[in-house]
PDB file of C-alpha atoms in Angstrom:
ATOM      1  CA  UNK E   1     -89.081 -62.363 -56.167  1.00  0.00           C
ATOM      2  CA  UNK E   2     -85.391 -62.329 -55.315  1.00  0.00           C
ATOM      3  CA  UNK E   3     -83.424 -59.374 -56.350  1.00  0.00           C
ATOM      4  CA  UNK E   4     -80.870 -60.770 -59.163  1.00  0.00           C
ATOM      5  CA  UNK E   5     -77.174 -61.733 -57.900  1.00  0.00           C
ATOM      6  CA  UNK E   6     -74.437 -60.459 -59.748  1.00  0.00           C
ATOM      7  CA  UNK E   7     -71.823 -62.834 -60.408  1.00  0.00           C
ATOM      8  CA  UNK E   8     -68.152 -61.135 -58.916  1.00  0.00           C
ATOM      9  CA  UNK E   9     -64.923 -62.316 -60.208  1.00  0.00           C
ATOM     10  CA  UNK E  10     -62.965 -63.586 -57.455  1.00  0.00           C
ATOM     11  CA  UNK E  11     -60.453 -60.998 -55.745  1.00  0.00           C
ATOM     12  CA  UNK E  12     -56.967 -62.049 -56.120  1.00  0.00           C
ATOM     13  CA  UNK E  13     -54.969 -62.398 -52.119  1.00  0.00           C
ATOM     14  CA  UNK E  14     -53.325 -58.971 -51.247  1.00  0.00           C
ATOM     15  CA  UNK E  15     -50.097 -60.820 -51.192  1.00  0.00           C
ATOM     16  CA  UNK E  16     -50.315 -62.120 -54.475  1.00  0.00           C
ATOM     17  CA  UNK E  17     -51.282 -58.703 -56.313  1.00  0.00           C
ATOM     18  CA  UNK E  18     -48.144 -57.475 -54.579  1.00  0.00           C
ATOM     19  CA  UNK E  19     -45.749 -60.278 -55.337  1.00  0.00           C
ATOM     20  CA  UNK E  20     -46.941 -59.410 -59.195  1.00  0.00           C
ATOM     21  CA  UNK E  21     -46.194 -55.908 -58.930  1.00  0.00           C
ATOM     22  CA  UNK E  22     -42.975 -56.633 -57.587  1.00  0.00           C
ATOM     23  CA  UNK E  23     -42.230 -59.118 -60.143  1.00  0.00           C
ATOM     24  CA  UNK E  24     -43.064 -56.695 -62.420  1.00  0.00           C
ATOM     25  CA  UNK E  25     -40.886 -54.367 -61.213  1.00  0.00           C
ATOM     26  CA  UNK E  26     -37.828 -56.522 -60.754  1.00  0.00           C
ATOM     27  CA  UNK E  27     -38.243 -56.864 -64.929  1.00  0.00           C
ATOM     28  CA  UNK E  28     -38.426 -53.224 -65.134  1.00  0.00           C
ATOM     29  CA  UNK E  29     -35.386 -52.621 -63.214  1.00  0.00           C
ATOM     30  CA  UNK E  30     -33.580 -55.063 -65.073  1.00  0.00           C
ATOM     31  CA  UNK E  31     -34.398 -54.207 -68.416  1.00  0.00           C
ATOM     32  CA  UNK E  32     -33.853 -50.607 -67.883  1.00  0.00           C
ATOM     33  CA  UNK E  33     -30.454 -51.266 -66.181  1.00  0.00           C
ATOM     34  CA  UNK E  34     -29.290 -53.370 -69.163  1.00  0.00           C
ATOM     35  CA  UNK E  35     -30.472 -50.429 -71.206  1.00  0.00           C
ATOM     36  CA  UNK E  36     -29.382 -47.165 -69.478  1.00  0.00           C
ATOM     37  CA  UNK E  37     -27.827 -48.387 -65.831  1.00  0.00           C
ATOM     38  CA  UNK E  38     -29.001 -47.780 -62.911  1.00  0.00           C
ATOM     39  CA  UNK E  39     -27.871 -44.262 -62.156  1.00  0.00           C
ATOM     40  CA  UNK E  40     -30.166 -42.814 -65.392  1.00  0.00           C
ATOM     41  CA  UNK E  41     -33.609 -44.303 -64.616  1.00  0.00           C
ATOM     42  CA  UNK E  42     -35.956 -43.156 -62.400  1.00  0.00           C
ATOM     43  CA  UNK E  43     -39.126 -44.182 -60.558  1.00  0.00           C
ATOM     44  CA  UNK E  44     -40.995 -42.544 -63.481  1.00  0.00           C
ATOM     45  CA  UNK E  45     -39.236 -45.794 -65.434  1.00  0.00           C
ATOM     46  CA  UNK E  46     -39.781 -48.241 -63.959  1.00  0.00           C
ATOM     47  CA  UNK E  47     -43.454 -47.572 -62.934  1.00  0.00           C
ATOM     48  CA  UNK E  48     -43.829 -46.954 -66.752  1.00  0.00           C
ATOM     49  CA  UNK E  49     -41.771 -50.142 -67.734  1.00  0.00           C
ATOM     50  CA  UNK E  50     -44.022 -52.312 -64.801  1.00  0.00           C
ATOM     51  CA  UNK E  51     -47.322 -50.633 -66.028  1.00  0.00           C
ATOM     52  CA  UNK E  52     -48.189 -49.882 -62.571  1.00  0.00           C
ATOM     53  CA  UNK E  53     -48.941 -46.484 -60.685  1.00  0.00           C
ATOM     54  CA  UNK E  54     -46.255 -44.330 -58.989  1.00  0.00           C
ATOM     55  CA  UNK E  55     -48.583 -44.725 -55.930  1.00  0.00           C
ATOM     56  CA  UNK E  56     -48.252 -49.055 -55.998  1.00  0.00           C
ATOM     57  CA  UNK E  57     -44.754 -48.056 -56.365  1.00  0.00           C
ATOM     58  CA  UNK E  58     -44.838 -45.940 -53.057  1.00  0.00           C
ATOM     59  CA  UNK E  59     -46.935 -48.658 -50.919  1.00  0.00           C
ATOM     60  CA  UNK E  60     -43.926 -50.898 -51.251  1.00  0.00           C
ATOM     61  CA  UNK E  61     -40.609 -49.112 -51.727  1.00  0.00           C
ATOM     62  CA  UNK E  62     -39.251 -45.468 -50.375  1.00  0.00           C
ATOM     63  CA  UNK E  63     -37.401 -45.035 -53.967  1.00  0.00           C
ATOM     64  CA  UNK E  64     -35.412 -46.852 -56.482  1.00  0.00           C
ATOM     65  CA  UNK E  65     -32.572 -47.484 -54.508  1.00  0.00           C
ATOM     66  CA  UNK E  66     -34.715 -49.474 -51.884  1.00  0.00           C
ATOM     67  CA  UNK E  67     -35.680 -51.620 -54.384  1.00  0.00           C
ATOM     68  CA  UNK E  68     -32.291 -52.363 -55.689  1.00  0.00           C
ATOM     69  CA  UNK E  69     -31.400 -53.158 -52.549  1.00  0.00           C
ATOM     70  CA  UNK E  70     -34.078 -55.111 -51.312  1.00  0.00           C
ATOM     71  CA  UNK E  71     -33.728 -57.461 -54.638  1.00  0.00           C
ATOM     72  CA  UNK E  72     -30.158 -57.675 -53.703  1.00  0.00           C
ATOM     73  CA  UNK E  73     -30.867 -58.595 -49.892  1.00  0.00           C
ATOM     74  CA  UNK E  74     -33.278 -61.493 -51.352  1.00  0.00           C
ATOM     75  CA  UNK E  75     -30.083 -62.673 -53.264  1.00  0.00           C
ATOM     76  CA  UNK E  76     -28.067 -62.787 -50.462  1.00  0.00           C
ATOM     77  CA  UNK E  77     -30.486 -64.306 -48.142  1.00  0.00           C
ATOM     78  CA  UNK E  78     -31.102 -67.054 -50.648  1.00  0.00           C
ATOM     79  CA  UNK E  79     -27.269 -67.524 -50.745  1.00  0.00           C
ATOM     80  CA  UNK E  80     -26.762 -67.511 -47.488  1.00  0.00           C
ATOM     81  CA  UNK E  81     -28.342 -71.232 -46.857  1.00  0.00           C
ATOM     82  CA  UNK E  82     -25.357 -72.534 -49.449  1.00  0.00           C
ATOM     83  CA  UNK E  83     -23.019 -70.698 -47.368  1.00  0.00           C
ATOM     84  CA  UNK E  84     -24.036 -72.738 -44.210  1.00  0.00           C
ATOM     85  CA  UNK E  85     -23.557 -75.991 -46.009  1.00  0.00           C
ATOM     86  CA  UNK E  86     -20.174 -74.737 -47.458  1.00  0.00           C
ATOM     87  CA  UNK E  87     -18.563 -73.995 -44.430  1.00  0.00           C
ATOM     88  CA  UNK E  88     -19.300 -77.708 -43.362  1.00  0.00           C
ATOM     89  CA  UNK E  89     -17.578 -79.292 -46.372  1.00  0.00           C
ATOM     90  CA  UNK E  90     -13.658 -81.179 -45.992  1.00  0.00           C
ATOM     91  CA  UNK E  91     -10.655 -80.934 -47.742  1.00  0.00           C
ATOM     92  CA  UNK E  92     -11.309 -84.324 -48.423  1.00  0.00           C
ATOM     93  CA  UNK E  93     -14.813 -84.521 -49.873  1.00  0.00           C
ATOM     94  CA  UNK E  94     -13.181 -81.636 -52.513  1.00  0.00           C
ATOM     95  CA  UNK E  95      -9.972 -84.272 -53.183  1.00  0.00           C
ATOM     96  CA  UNK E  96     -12.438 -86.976 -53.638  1.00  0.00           C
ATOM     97  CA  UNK E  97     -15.181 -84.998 -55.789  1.00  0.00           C
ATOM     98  CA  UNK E  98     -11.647 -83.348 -58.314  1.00  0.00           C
ATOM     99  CA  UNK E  99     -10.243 -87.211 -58.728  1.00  0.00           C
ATOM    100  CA  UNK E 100     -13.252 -88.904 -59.472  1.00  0.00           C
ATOM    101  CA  UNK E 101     -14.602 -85.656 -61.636  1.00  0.00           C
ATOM    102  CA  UNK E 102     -17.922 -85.831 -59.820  1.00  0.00           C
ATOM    103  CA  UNK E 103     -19.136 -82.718 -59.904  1.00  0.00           C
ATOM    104  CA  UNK E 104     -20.126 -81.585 -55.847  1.00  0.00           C
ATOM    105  CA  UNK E 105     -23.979 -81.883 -55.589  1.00  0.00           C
ATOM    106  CA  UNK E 106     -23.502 -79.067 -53.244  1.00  0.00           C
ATOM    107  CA  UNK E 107     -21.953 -76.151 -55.858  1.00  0.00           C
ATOM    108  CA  UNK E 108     -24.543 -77.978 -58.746  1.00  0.00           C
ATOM    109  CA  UNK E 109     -27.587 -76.373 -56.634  1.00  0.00           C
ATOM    110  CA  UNK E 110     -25.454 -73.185 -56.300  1.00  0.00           C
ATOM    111  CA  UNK E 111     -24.812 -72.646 -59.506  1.00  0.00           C
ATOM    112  CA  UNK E 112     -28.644 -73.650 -60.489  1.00  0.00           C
ATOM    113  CA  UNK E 113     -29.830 -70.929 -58.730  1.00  0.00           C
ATOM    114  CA  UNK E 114     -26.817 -68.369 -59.816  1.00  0.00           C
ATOM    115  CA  UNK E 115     -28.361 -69.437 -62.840  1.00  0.00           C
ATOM    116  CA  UNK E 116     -32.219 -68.634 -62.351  1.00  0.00           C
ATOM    117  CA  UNK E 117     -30.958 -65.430 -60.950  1.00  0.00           C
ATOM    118  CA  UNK E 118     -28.712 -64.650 -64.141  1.00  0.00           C
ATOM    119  CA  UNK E 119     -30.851 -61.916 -65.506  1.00  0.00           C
ATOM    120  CA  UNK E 120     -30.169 -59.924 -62.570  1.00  0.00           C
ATOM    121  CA  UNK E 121     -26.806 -60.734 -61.975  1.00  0.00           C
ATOM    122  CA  UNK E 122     -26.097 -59.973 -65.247  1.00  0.00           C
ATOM    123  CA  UNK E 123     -27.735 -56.328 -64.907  1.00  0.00           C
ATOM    124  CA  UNK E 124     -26.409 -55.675 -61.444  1.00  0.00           C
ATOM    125  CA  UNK E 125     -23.424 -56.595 -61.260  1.00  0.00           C
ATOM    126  CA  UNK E 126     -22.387 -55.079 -65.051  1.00  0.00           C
ATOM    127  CA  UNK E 127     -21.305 -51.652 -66.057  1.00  0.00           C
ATOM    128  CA  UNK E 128     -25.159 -50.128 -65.331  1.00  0.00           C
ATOM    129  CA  UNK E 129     -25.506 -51.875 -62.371  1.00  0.00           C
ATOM    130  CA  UNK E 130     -24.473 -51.611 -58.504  1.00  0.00           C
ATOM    131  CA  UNK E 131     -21.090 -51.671 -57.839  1.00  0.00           C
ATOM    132  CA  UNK E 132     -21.410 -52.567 -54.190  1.00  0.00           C
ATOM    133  CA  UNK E 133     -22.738 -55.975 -55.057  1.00  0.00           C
ATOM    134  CA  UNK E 134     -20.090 -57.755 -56.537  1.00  0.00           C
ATOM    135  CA  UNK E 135     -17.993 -57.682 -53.014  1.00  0.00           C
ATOM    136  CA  UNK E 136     -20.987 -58.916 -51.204  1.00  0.00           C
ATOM    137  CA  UNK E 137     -21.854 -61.929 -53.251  1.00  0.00           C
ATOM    138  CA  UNK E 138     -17.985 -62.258 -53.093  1.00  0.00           C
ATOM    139  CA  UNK E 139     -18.025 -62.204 -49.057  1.00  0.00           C
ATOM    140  CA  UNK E 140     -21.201 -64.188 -48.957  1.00  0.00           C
ATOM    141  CA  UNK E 141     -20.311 -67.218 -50.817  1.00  0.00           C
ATOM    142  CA  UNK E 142     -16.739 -67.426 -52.794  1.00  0.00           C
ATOM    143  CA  UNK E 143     -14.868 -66.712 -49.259  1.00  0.00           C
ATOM    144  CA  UNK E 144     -16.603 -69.485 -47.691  1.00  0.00           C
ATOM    145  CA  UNK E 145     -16.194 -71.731 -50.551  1.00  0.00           C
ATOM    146  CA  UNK E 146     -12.201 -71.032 -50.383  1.00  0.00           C
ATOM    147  CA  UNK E 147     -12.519 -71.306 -46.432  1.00  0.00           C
ATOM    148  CA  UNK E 148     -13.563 -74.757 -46.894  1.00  0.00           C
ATOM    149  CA  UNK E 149     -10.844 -75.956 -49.021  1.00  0.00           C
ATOM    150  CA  UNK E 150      -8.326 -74.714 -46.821  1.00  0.00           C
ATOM    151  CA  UNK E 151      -6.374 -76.990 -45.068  1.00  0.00           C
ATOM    152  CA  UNK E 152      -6.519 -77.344 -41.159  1.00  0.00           C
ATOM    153  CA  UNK E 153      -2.725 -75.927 -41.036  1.00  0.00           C
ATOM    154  CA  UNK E 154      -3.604 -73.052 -42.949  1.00  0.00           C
ATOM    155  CA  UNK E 155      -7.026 -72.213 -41.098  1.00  0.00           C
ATOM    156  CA  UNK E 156      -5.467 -72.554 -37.823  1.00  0.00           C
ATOM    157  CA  UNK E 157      -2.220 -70.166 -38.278  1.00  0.00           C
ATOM    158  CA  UNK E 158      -2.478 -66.418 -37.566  1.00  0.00           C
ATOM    159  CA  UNK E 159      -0.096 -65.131 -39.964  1.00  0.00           C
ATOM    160  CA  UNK E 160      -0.998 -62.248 -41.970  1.00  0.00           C
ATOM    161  CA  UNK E 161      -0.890 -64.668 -45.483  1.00  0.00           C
ATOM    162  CA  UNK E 162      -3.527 -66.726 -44.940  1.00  0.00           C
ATOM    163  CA  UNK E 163      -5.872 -63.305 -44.858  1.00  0.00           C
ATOM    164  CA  UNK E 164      -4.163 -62.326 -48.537  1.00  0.00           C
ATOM    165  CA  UNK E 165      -4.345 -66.292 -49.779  1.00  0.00           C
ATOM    166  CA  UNK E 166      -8.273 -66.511 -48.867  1.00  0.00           C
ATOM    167  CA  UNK E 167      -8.583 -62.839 -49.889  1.00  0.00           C
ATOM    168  CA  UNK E 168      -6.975 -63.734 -53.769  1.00  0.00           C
ATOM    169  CA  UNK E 169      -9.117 -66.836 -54.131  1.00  0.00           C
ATOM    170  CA  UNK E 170     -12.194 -65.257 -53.022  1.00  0.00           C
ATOM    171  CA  UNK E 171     -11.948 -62.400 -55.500  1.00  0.00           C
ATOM    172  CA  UNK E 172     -10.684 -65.280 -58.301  1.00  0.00           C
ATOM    173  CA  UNK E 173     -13.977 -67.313 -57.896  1.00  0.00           C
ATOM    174  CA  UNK E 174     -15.891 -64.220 -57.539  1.00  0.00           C
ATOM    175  CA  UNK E 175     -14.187 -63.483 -61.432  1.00  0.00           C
ATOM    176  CA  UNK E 176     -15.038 -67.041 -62.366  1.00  0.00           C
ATOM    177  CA  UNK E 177     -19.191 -66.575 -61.318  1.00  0.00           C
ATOM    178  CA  UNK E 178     -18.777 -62.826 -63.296  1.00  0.00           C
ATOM    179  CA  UNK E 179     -17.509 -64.771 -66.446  1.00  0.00           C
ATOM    180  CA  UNK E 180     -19.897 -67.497 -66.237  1.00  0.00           C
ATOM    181  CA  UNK E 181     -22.841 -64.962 -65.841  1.00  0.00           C
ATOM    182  CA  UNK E 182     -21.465 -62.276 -68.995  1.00  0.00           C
ATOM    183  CA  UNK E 183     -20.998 -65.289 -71.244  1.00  0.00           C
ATOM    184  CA  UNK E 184     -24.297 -66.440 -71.111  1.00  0.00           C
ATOM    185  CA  UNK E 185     -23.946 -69.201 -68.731  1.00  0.00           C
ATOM    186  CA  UNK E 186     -23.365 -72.084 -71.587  1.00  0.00           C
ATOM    187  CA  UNK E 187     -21.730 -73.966 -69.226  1.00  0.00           C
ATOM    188  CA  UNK E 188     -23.657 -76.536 -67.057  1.00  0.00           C
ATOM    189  CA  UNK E 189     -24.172 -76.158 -63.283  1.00  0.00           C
ATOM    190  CA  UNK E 190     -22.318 -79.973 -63.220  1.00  0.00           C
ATOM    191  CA  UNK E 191     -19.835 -78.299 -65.533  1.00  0.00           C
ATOM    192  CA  UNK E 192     -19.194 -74.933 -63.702  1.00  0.00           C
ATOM    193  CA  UNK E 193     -18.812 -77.284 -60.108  1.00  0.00           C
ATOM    194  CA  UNK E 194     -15.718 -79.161 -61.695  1.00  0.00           C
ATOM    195  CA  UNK E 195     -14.371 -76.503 -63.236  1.00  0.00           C
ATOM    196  CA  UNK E 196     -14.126 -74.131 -59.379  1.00  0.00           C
ATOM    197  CA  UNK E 197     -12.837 -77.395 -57.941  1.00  0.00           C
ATOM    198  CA  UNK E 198     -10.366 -77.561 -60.831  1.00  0.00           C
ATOM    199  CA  UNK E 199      -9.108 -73.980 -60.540  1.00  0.00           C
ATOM    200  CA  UNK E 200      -8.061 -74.321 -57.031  1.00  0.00           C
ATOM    201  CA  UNK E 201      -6.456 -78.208 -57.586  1.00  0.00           C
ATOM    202  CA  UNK E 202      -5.183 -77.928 -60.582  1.00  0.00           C
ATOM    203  CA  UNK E 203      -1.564 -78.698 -61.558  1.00  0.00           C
ATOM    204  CA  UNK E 204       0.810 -77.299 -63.874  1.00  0.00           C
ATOM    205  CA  UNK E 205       0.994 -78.909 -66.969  1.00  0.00           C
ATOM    206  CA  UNK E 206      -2.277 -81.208 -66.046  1.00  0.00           C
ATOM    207  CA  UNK E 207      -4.611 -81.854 -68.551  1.00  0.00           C
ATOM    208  CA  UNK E 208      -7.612 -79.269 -68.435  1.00  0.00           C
ATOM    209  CA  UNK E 209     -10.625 -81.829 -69.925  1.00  0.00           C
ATOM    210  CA  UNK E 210     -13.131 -81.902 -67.699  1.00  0.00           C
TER     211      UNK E 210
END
């Protein structure tokens, strides 16, 4: 007679138990950054927080700080595909997007996925979080973004202004995604496209309906 089989539950793919600890661990780090900041949790934490072991913890990342900035580099990576596509938008496909109040399908998708990030944005770049980001993301996409709405005159001169003008709209925009992102996003991602098109065209005295 056959010995009995034993039925086995399937094993799960190494690479999906550790995309689930490390979703587990982003929520931990968020969470506990919202709650304490950054600077006063520990691995301890999170590992708590995660439910997992201090040794899963180890297998992946050398301390907290490498997984701060790991989820950060992911961020920035993911951003850096809209920052390819900005720097290949025209003056004129802004003008034509601000007068017929189409929003750009272009900053729609960007703001979509500021938006399914928002939970960590919201962490890091608050008063718990890492201070370090906020210039990146600022480098990484609103730069660009004012880059492209420059006009050929302007990106073409050497003169020391055009660094300072670039350099005040970037940090402007970089305010506007911060504001979006602490208010609780209730704007739309069509909504939040007119509106940075609209802060860089927008005349005195103009109406401000979108």
């Amino acid at each position: 007679m056959p010995p009995a089989t034993v039925d086995k539950a399937p094993c799960v793919p190494q690479d999906r138990r550790i995309a689930r600890s490390k979703r587990a661990l982003r929520g931990a780090l968020v969470q506990l950054m919202e709650e304490r900041g950054f600077d006063n949790l520990s691995v301890n934490d999170l590992c708590e927080r995660a439910d997992l072991t201090r040794a899963t913890f180890y297998n992946h990342f050398h301390d907290k700080d490498e997984l701060l900035l790991t989820l950060e580099d992911e961020v920035i990576a993911d951003l850096e595909i809209f920052r390819v596509d900005l720097a290949h938008l025209s003056l004129l496909d802004l003008a034509v997007a601000v007068r017929t109040g189409q929003p750009l399908p272009l900053l729609v998708a960007l703001f979509d996925y500021l938006r399914e990030q928002g939970d960590f944005l919201h962490a890091v770049l608050g008063p718990g979080g890492d201070i370090r980001f906020g210039p990146r993301l600022r480098d990484c996409v609103c730069t660009d973004l004012v880059w492209s709405i420059l006009h050929d005159r302007y990106r073409e001169s050497t003169t020391s202004f055009v660094g300072y003008y670039v350099s005040f709209y970037a940090g402007a925009y970089l305010g506007v995604i911060m504001r979006w992102i602490e208010t609780g996003m209730q704007e739309s991602s069509e909504d939040m496209a007119r509106i940075a098109l609209r802060l860089f065209f927008i005349q005195p005295g103009e109406s401000i309906v979108l």
